[in-house]
């Protein structure tokens, strides 16, 4: 008899969600992008900015993960505004996304603080240079990209830990923790 028990894991990432007004504007931008690039626009409720992607984490480690986030919160990263000013296209993975011309220092501080604390706690993740991007259309084929008439700006006051995967029979994201900025 095979008595091996498969470890239960969840696919998780830290992210920032736009506020309601920015979410609406980003969804409209995704619609415009889809019209010029084909592909499949992100569902409005799924539009987000990833901070750190962890991938599969043992459910037994989720408490430790939240503890890391608590420490980062307690260190007091300053709140900041995020301004979407640009639309870009990555040909290699056919993703059209919203980006920013100047990455806010608060965002860099938060991503760095999370990466350092996660690394120190023994969590594995991809340590590539952080390129803030908000995926708007997948499987895109963009020849031209629409201009933004004005930036889409929102005040970032918290970050979230999100579970990625099936929930209620459909794939999506489920927030499992949230932490305020200072
Ligand atoms: P799907 O993979 O089913 O198309 P998704 O990409 O939205 O959906 P995930 O793959 O779980 O869902 O990714 C969650 C978030 O983490 C997304 O913002 C995604 O761009 C980002 N992400 C996924 N894999 C990586 C990775 N290896 N490095 C950095 N970010 C990643
Ligand atoms: Mg993915």
GROMACS .gro file of C-alpha atoms and ligand atoms in nm:
model
  214
    1UNK     CA    1   0.000   0.000   0.000
    2UNK     CA    2   0.126   0.345  -0.086
    3UNK     CA    3   0.113   0.547   0.232
    4UNK     CA    4   0.283   0.857   0.091
    5UNK     CA    5   0.072   1.165   0.153
    6UNK     CA    6   0.090   1.432  -0.111
    7UNK     CA    7   0.169   1.764   0.050
    8UNK     CA    8  -0.116   2.010   0.013
    9UNK     CA    9  -0.007   2.337  -0.147
   10UNK     CA   10  -0.166   2.660  -0.264
   11UNK     CA   11  -0.052   2.893  -0.541
   12UNK     CA   12  -0.006   3.236  -0.387
   13UNK     CA   13   0.128   3.583  -0.460
   14UNK     CA   14   0.144   3.925  -0.294
   15UNK     CA   15  -0.026   4.199  -0.491
   16UNK     CA   16  -0.187   4.540  -0.496
   17UNK     CA   17  -0.546   4.588  -0.613
   18UNK     CA   18  -0.669   4.912  -0.772
   19UNK     CA   19  -0.944   5.105  -0.596
   20UNK     CA   20  -1.293   5.105  -0.751
   21UNK     CA   21  -1.239   5.412  -0.972
   22UNK     CA   22  -0.902   5.293  -1.106
   23UNK     CA   23  -1.038   4.941  -1.152
   24UNK     CA   24  -1.314   5.079  -1.375
   25UNK     CA   25  -1.069   5.286  -1.580
   26UNK     CA   26  -0.830   4.991  -1.616
   27UNK     CA   27  -1.116   4.768  -1.729
   28UNK     CA   28  -1.209   5.027  -1.994
   29UNK     CA   29  -0.846   5.038  -2.105
   30UNK     CA   30  -0.842   4.656  -2.124
   31UNK     CA   31  -1.149   4.672  -2.346
   32UNK     CA   32  -0.984   4.924  -2.580
   33UNK     CA   33  -0.670   4.710  -2.588
   34UNK     CA   34  -0.862   4.395  -2.664
   35UNK     CA   35  -1.027   4.574  -2.955
   36UNK     CA   36  -0.689   4.655  -3.114
   37UNK     CA   37  -0.487   4.349  -3.006
   38UNK     CA   38  -0.748   4.070  -3.004
   39UNK     CA   39  -0.667   3.822  -2.727
   40UNK     CA   40  -0.858   3.794  -2.403
   41UNK     CA   41  -0.898   4.082  -2.161
   42UNK     CA   42  -0.855   4.027  -1.787
   43UNK     CA   43  -1.175   4.009  -1.587
   44UNK     CA   44  -1.234   4.340  -1.408
   45UNK     CA   45  -1.216   4.186  -1.062
   46UNK     CA   46  -0.884   4.018  -1.148
   47UNK     CA   47  -0.694   4.332  -1.253
   48UNK     CA   48  -0.396   4.373  -1.019
   49UNK     CA   49  -0.031   4.457  -0.975
   50UNK     CA   50   0.184   4.166  -0.855
   51UNK     CA   51   0.442   4.241  -0.586
   52UNK     CA   52   0.600   3.899  -0.531
   53UNK     CA   53   0.491   3.573  -0.693
   54UNK     CA   54   0.557   3.276  -0.465
   55UNK     CA   55   0.387   2.996  -0.656
   56UNK     CA   56   0.311   2.673  -0.473
   57UNK     CA   57   0.342   2.703  -0.096
   58UNK     CA   58   0.257   2.431   0.154
   59UNK     CA   59  -0.063   2.512   0.344
   60UNK     CA   60   0.140   2.442   0.658
   61UNK     CA   61   0.356   2.743   0.574
   62UNK     CA   62   0.076   2.996   0.529
   63UNK     CA   63   0.093   3.108   0.892
   64UNK     CA   64   0.466   3.169   0.855
   65UNK     CA   65   0.394   3.363   0.535
   66UNK     CA   66   0.145   3.588   0.715
   67UNK     CA   67   0.399   3.635   0.993
   68UNK     CA   68   0.651   3.763   0.736
   69UNK     CA   69   0.388   4.007   0.606
   70UNK     CA   70   0.319   4.125   0.963
   71UNK     CA   71   0.687   4.203   1.009
   72UNK     CA   72   0.697   4.401   0.685
   73UNK     CA   73   0.385   4.592   0.794
   74UNK     CA   74   0.543   4.666   1.134
   75UNK     CA   75   0.857   4.800   0.966
   76UNK     CA   76   0.625   5.071   0.829
   77UNK     CA   77   0.646   5.107   0.453
   78UNK     CA   78   0.507   5.445   0.342
   79UNK     CA   79   0.182   5.464   0.145
   80UNK     CA   80   0.215   5.593  -0.213
   81UNK     CA   81   0.014   5.668  -0.524
   82UNK     CA   82   0.042   5.444  -0.830
   83UNK     CA   83  -0.001   5.610  -1.168
   84UNK     CA   84  -0.058   5.411  -1.486
   85UNK     CA   85   0.077   5.621  -1.771
   86UNK     CA   86   0.180   5.372  -2.035
   87UNK     CA   87   0.056   5.072  -2.225
   88UNK     CA   88   0.306   4.810  -2.337
   89UNK     CA   89   0.316   4.476  -2.513
   90UNK     CA   90   0.543   4.181  -2.440
   91UNK     CA   91   0.567   3.989  -2.764
   92UNK     CA   92   0.738   3.686  -2.606
   93UNK     CA   93   0.438   3.600  -2.387
   94UNK     CA   94   0.176   3.800  -2.581
   95UNK     CA   95   0.071   4.008  -2.284
   96UNK     CA   96  -0.052   4.366  -2.317
   97UNK     CA   97  -0.016   4.551  -1.989
   98UNK     CA   98  -0.037   4.884  -1.814
   99UNK     CA   99   0.278   5.028  -1.666
  100UNK     CA  100   0.422   5.338  -1.512
  101UNK     CA  101   0.685   5.585  -1.633
  102UNK     CA  102   0.828   5.637  -1.287
  103UNK     CA  103   0.811   5.355  -1.034
  104UNK     CA  104   0.714   5.506  -0.696
  105UNK     CA  105   0.979   5.468  -0.426
  106UNK     CA  106   0.714   5.329  -0.189
  107UNK     CA  107   0.641   5.046  -0.433
  108UNK     CA  108   1.010   4.961  -0.465
  109UNK     CA  109   1.047   4.976  -0.086
  110UNK     CA  110   0.750   4.744  -0.038
  111UNK     CA  111   0.863   4.491  -0.300
  112UNK     CA  112   1.218   4.496  -0.161
  113UNK     CA  113   1.105   4.464   0.201
  114UNK     CA  114   0.882   4.169   0.113
  115UNK     CA  115   1.153   3.998  -0.092
  116UNK     CA  116   1.413   4.037   0.183
  117UNK     CA  117   1.181   3.917   0.460
  118UNK     CA  118   1.057   3.623   0.251
  119UNK     CA  119   1.410   3.523   0.161
  120UNK     CA  120   1.518   3.543   0.526
  121UNK     CA  121   1.224   3.321   0.623
  122UNK     CA  122   1.322   3.060   0.366
  123UNK     CA  123   1.052   3.119   0.104
  124UNK     CA  124   1.154   3.054  -0.255
  125UNK     CA  125   1.059   3.294  -0.534
  126UNK     CA  126   1.195   3.431  -0.857
  127UNK     CA  127   1.443   3.712  -0.776
  128UNK     CA  128   1.425   3.883  -1.112
  129UNK     CA  129   1.437   4.261  -1.136
  130UNK     CA  130   1.096   4.391  -1.040
  131UNK     CA  131   0.903   4.528  -1.337
  132UNK     CA  132   0.564   4.655  -1.216
  133UNK     CA  133   0.300   4.562  -1.472
  134UNK     CA  134  -0.076   4.521  -1.476
  135UNK     CA  135  -0.177   4.250  -1.721
  136UNK     CA  136  -0.476   4.368  -1.924
  137UNK     CA  137  -0.493   4.135  -2.226
  138UNK     CA  138  -0.354   3.783  -2.271
  139UNK     CA  139  -0.287   3.610  -2.604
  140UNK     CA  140  -0.262   3.958  -2.756
  141UNK     CA  141  -0.123   4.047  -3.098
  142UNK     CA  142  -0.063   4.420  -3.087
  143UNK     CA  143   0.053   4.616  -3.391
  144UNK     CA  144  -0.028   4.953  -3.237
  145UNK     CA  145  -0.112   5.051  -2.883
  146UNK     CA  146  -0.366   5.308  -2.766
  147UNK     CA  147  -0.245   5.624  -2.596
  148UNK     CA  148  -0.369   5.711  -2.250
  149UNK     CA  149  -0.545   6.047  -2.252
  150UNK     CA  150  -0.462   6.088  -1.885
  151UNK     CA  151  -0.297   5.873  -1.620
  152UNK     CA  152  -0.498   5.631  -1.411
  153UNK     CA  153  -0.396   5.706  -1.052
  154UNK     CA  154  -0.496   5.554  -0.724
  155UNK     CA  155  -0.375   5.581  -0.366
  156UNK     CA  156  -0.215   5.254  -0.255
  157UNK     CA  157  -0.294   5.201   0.113
  158UNK     CA  158  -0.264   4.823   0.153
  159UNK     CA  159  -0.134   4.506  -0.005
  160UNK     CA  160  -0.286   4.159  -0.016
  161UNK     CA  161  -0.189   3.792  -0.020
  162UNK     CA  162  -0.387   3.613  -0.290
  163UNK     CA  163  -0.457   3.250  -0.364
  164UNK     CA  164  -0.463   3.174  -0.735
  165UNK     CA  165  -0.664   2.884  -0.871
  166UNK     CA  166  -0.999   2.714  -0.878
  167UNK     CA  167  -1.270   2.845  -0.647
  168UNK     CA  168  -1.637   2.761  -0.689
  169UNK     CA  169  -1.562   2.582  -1.011
  170UNK     CA  170  -1.396   2.873  -1.190
  171UNK     CA  171  -1.036   2.990  -1.190
  172UNK     CA  172  -0.964   3.318  -1.019
  173UNK     CA  173  -0.805   3.490  -0.724
  174UNK     CA  174  -0.909   3.477  -0.359
  175UNK     CA  175  -0.761   3.722  -0.106
  176UNK     CA  176  -0.639   3.539   0.204
  177UNK     CA  177  -0.476   3.829   0.389
  178UNK     CA  178  -0.437   4.207   0.377
  179UNK     CA  179  -0.189   4.448   0.536
  180UNK     CA  180  -0.196   4.829   0.556
  181UNK     CA  181   0.082   5.065   0.452
  182UNK     CA  182   0.185   5.338   0.692
  183LIG     P1  183  -0.300   3.183  -1.565
  183LIG     O1  184  -0.158   3.145  -1.534
  183LIG     O2  185  -0.398   3.078  -1.529
  183LIG     O3  186  -0.318   3.240  -1.700
  183LIG     P2  187  -0.252   3.408  -1.398
  183LIG     O4  188  -0.122   3.423  -1.468
  183LIG     O5  189  -0.336   3.528  -1.380
  183LIG     O6  190  -0.341   3.303  -1.467
  183LIG     P3  191  -0.098   3.298  -1.190
  183LIG     O7  192  -0.014   3.226  -1.290
  183LIG     O8  193  -0.134   3.228  -1.065
  183LIG     O9  194  -0.231   3.346  -1.255
  183LIG    O10  195  -0.021   3.431  -1.155
  183LIG     C1  196  -0.065   3.522  -1.056
  183LIG     C2  197   0.011   3.652  -1.074
  183LIG    O11  198   0.151   3.629  -1.056
  183LIG     C3  199  -0.004   3.714  -1.211
  183LIG    O12  200   0.003   3.854  -1.196
  183LIG     C4  201   0.116   3.665  -1.286
  183LIG    O13  202   0.157   3.756  -1.385
  183LIG     C5  203   0.221   3.660  -1.177
  183LIG     N1  204   0.318   3.553  -1.203
  183LIG     C6  205   0.291   3.426  -1.238
  183LIG     N2  206   0.402   3.352  -1.253
  183LIG     C7  207   0.506   3.438  -1.225
  183LIG     C8  208   0.649   3.423  -1.222
  183LIG     N3  209   0.708   3.308  -1.250
  183LIG     N4  210   0.721   3.531  -1.189
  183LIG     C9  211   0.663   3.647  -1.159
  183LIG     N5  212   0.529   3.669  -1.160
  183LIG    C10  213   0.452   3.565  -1.193
  184LIG    MG1  214   0.021   3.261  -1.502
   0.00000   0.00000   0.00000
